[in-house]
Structures are given as structure tokens and as C-alpha cells.
One Martini backbone bead per residue (centre of mass of N, CA, C, O) as a GRO file, in nm:
protein
  180
    1PRO     BB    1  10.427  10.404  10.544
    2LEU     BB    2  10.502  10.164  10.816
    3ILE     BB    3  10.798  10.030  10.936
    4VAL     BB    4  10.860   9.715  11.115
    5LEU     BB    5  11.121   9.595  11.269
    6GLU     BB    6  11.268   9.341  11.461
    7ASP     BB    7  11.427   9.585  11.649
    8ALA     BB    8  11.192   9.724  11.754
    9ASP     BB    9  10.999   9.928  11.945
   10LEU     BB   10  10.682   9.819  11.984
   11GLU     BB   11  10.547  10.031  12.160
   12ALA     BB   12  10.637  10.280  11.998
   13ALA     BB   13  10.528  10.188  11.724
   14ALA     BB   14  10.230  10.162  11.810
   15ALA     BB   15  10.187  10.449  11.909
   16ALA     BB   16  10.261  10.582  11.637
   17ALA     BB   17  10.053  10.435  11.461
   18ALA     BB   18   9.805  10.544  11.605
   19VAL     BB   19   9.856  10.837  11.548
   20GLY     BB   20   9.892  10.817  11.237
   21ALA     BB   21   9.601  10.680  11.184
   22PHE     BB   22   9.399  10.862  11.400
   23PHE     BB   23   9.460  11.134  11.352
   24ASN     BB   24   9.197  11.308  11.262
   25GLN     BB   25   9.067  11.033  11.163
   26GLY     BB   26   9.277  11.013  10.906
   27GLN     BB   27   9.245  11.328  10.786
   28VAL     BB   28   9.551  11.304  10.653
   29CYS     BB   29   9.796  11.320  10.414
   30MET     BB   30  10.013  11.175  10.644
   31SER     BB   31   9.893  10.923  10.711
   32THR     BB   32   9.873  10.606  10.832
   33GLU     BB   33   9.796  10.338  10.615
   34ARG     BB   34  10.056  10.135  10.617
   35ILE     BB   35  10.160   9.844  10.795
   36LEU     BB   36  10.489   9.701  10.805
   37ALA     BB   37  10.542   9.375  10.928
   38VAL     BB   38  10.767   9.171  11.029
   39ALA     BB   39  10.737   8.846  11.102
   40PRO     BB   40  10.884   8.813  11.389
   41ILE     BB   41  10.682   9.076  11.509
   42ALA     BB   42  10.383   9.092  11.426
   43GLU     BB   43  10.219   8.988  11.668
   44SER     BB   44  10.330   9.184  11.882
   45PHE     BB   45  10.254   9.441  11.738
   46VAL     BB   46   9.949   9.398  11.722
   47GLU     BB   47   9.901   9.387  12.025
   48ASN     BB   48  10.003   9.677  12.075
   49LEU     BB   49   9.800   9.818  11.888
   50LEU     BB   50   9.546   9.724  12.031
   51ALA     BB   51   9.610   9.858  12.301
   52GLN     BB   52   9.607  10.147  12.186
   53THR     BB   53   9.318  10.140  12.057
   54ARG     BB   54   9.150  10.084  12.322
   55LYS     BB   55   9.195  10.395  12.422
   56LEU     BB   56   8.996  10.461  12.189
   57ARG     BB   57   8.731  10.706  12.106
   58ALA     BB   58   8.448  10.787  11.920
   59SER     BB   59   8.282  11.113  11.871
   60ASP     BB   60   8.077  11.372  11.896
   61PRO     BB   61   8.191  11.680  12.009
   62LYS     BB   62   7.898  11.805  12.055
   63LEU     BB   63   7.815  11.565  12.275
   64GLU     BB   64   8.119  11.462  12.345
   65LYS     BB   65   8.402  11.353  12.502
   66SER     BB   66   8.694  11.248  12.309
   67SER     BB   67   8.971  11.129  12.134
   68LEU     BB   68   8.765  11.119  11.893
   69GLY     BB   69   8.597  11.205  11.619
   70ARG     BB   70   8.476  11.291  11.315
   71LEU     BB   71   8.393  11.286  11.013
   72ILE     BB   72   8.294  11.492  10.769
   73ASN     BB   73   8.088  11.248  10.691
   74ALA     BB   74   7.884  10.982  10.626
   75GLU     BB   75   8.005  10.911  10.350
   76ALA     BB   76   8.294  10.869  10.449
   77ALA     BB   77   8.233  10.638  10.643
   78ALA     BB   78   8.111  10.447  10.428
   79ARG     BB   79   8.363  10.430  10.250
   80VAL     BB   80   8.554  10.312  10.461
   81ARG     BB   81   8.382  10.065  10.525
   82GLY     BB   82   8.404   9.952  10.235
   83LEU     BB   83   8.707   9.891  10.250
   84ILE     BB   84   8.686   9.688  10.479
   85ASP     BB   85   8.484   9.491  10.351
   86ASP     BB   86   8.659   9.418  10.111
   87ALA     BB   87   8.893   9.295  10.272
   88VAL     BB   88   8.730   9.079  10.425
   89SER     BB   89   8.618   8.937  10.161
   90LYS     BB   90   8.952   8.876  10.094
   91GLY     BB   91   9.080   8.784  10.411
   92ALA     BB   92   9.070   8.981  10.610
   93ARG     BB   93   9.099   9.116  10.954
   94LEU     BB   94   8.884   9.242  11.189
   95LEU     BB   95   8.993   9.316  11.511
   96MET     BB   96   8.877   9.621  11.530
   97GLY     BB   97   8.621   9.809  11.480
   98GLY     BB   98   8.429  10.014  11.234
   99GLU     BB   99   8.205  10.150  11.354
  100VAL     BB  100   7.896  10.313  11.243
  101ASP     BB  101   7.764  10.662  11.318
  102GLY     BB  102   7.744  10.816  11.067
  103ALA     BB  103   8.040  11.013  11.115
  104VAL     BB  104   8.111  10.786  11.316
  105MET     BB  105   8.428  10.613  11.372
  106GLN     BB  106   8.583  10.352  11.476
  107PRO     BB  107   8.876  10.236  11.531
  108ALA     BB  108   9.070  10.040  11.300
  109VAL     BB  109   9.189   9.694  11.265
  110VAL     BB  110   9.364   9.550  10.984
  111ASP     BB  111   9.447   9.223  10.892
  112GLY     BB  112   9.585   9.090  10.603
  113VAL     BB  113   9.673   9.276  10.385
  114THR     BB  114   9.642   9.290  10.027
  115SER     BB  115   9.673   9.361   9.679
  116ASN     BB  116   9.350   9.274   9.630
  117MET     BB  117   9.287   9.537   9.793
  118ARG     BB  118   9.172   9.853   9.832
  119LEU     BB  119   9.327   9.923  10.102
  120TYR     BB  120   9.610   9.903   9.964
  121HIS     BB  121   9.558  10.142   9.727
  122GLU     BB  122   9.374  10.319   9.903
  123GLU     BB  123   9.283  10.594  10.057
  124SER     BB  124   9.096  10.626  10.341
  125PHE     BB  125   9.060  10.881  10.522
  126GLY     BB  126   9.068  10.713  10.801
  127PRO     BB  127   9.032  10.505  11.101
  128VAL     BB  128   9.288  10.307  10.970
  129ALA     BB  129   9.473  10.010  11.042
  130THR     BB  130   9.702   9.849  10.834
  131ILE     BB  131   9.815   9.512  10.795
  132ILE     BB  132  10.133   9.410  10.659
  133ARG     BB  133  10.289   9.118  10.600
  134VAL     BB  134  10.642   9.058  10.607
  135ARG     BB  135  10.940   8.897  10.583
  136ASP     BB  136  11.120   9.164  10.519
  137GLU     BB  137  11.284   9.445  10.423
  138GLU     BB  138  11.259   9.397  10.121
  139GLU     BB  139  10.951   9.369  10.113
  140ALA     BB  140  10.891   9.636  10.250
  141VAL     BB  141  11.000   9.819  10.026
  142SER     BB  142  10.826   9.711   9.797
  143VAL     BB  143  10.550   9.774   9.929
  144ALA     BB  144  10.594  10.074   9.989
  145ASN     BB  145  10.635  10.135   9.665
  146ASP     BB  146  10.331  10.015   9.612
  147THR     BB  147  10.241  10.329   9.512
  148GLU     BB  148  10.099  10.651   9.440
  149PHE     BB  149  10.173  10.727   9.743
  150GLY     BB  150  10.469  10.947   9.857
  151LEU     BB  151  10.490  11.155  10.097
  152ALA     BB  152  10.512  10.942  10.350
  153ALA     BB  153  10.722  10.787  10.606
  154ALA     BB  154  10.822  10.499  10.821
  155ILE     BB  155  11.078  10.384  11.061
  156PHE     BB  156  11.133  10.097  11.279
  157GLY     BB  157  11.444  10.088  11.470
  158ALA     BB  158  11.754  10.046  11.637
  159ASP     BB  159  11.913  10.126  11.367
  160PRO     BB  160  11.969  10.422  11.218
  161ASP     BB  161  12.139  10.341  10.972
  162ARG     BB  162  11.951  10.131  10.859
  163CYS     BB  163  11.707  10.317  10.831
  164MET     BB  164  11.842  10.518  10.637
  165GLN     BB  165  11.895  10.318  10.410
  166LEU     BB  166  11.599  10.251  10.365
  167ALA     BB  167  11.495  10.541  10.312
  168THR     BB  168  11.652  10.574  10.034
  169ARG     BB  169  11.446  10.344   9.900
  170LEU     BB  170  11.215  10.533   9.927
  171GLU     BB  171  10.919  10.672   9.757
  172THR     BB  172  10.951  10.963   9.928
  173GLY     BB  173  10.952  11.274  10.062
  174ILE     BB  174  10.947  11.144  10.353
  175CYS     BB  175  11.124  11.014  10.660
  176GLN     BB  176  11.071  10.863  10.951
  177ILE     BB  177  11.250  10.795  11.255
  178ASN     BB  178  11.088  10.680  11.513
  179GLY     BB  179  10.816  10.805  11.375
  180PRO     BB  180  10.503  10.913  11.237
   0.00000   0.00000   0.00000
């Protein structure tokens, strides 16, 4: 999880979230899977993330140069698209991306992800940034810990001491402060 607090630098948080979610097409064990944005800044954060994502395009690197490459195979792309489709069928909104052409998948931003969706519980291992809107930092910690996967987390906020206090409450192996 990547937690974005109300006092975070939203441009920096969005840039880091894009790197964390889309680096190596999301096929990294420490990729940013779930972005938890507190209510007061959620809209602004999402707009910043969309602006970052619009700069990215995926293609097969054997055929052309682009900022993102392909997934390991077409089956992986279809599986990731299935996670997105499941979330959308249950009320999430696909704000952009997610188009699949063989093993190439365009980076996707999915907003309104909730606990009844597979995308909430399963690792996508693909180029998907999921937005989970939370009321406050307490709910952010609860949602961040509501997972079987706790390798890495990140917190974005202006007060490093506050971020460190929150980090000690996360059930993760490591936690970055103001970094993906």
C-alpha cells in the first residue's frame, strides 16, 4: 500500500505512485498495488496521478520504443484485465488505460476499489494503480493492514515524525517515507 495523507505533496506522491505501480509493468514484488488516499485530498491526488499516467505508454520493445514494455505473456495481461473487469462490475471506475493487445497492457488507473473486489485482495502483478479512498489515517492503517501481502509500504505526508509513527503501525517488512 501507498498512503497519501492530507498534508502530502500531491505531485510528488502521484509521481511516486506512478513509478511504484507501473515500473517494470507492475511485475515487481514490491510494486505499489493499493493507493490509499484520505478523503480531503483524494480528488486532487487522483487528478495528479492521471496526469502522470497520461505520460506513459506501453508497447512491445521489440517493435518500438516506449516508456513501458509488455507483461510476461498474453495470459498475464488477460488475468490482470480480469481483475479490472471484476472491480468495474462491482462499482469501481476505470479512469484510464487497461487496454490489452496480446502481452501489452496500457497502464490503468482504477478508482473506488473496495474490499468486495478481487483487485483489493489479489496482487495484480500488472500495470494497475488502484485507488482506495479512506476517511482518515486510522482507516488508512486498517486498510493497509488488511492484506496477506506485507512486503513493502509507503507513506506520503509533510510531517516525517507523523509518517514514522504511522509506519510503525503497518504490518510490512519495510516502509518508505515520501518515496515509492
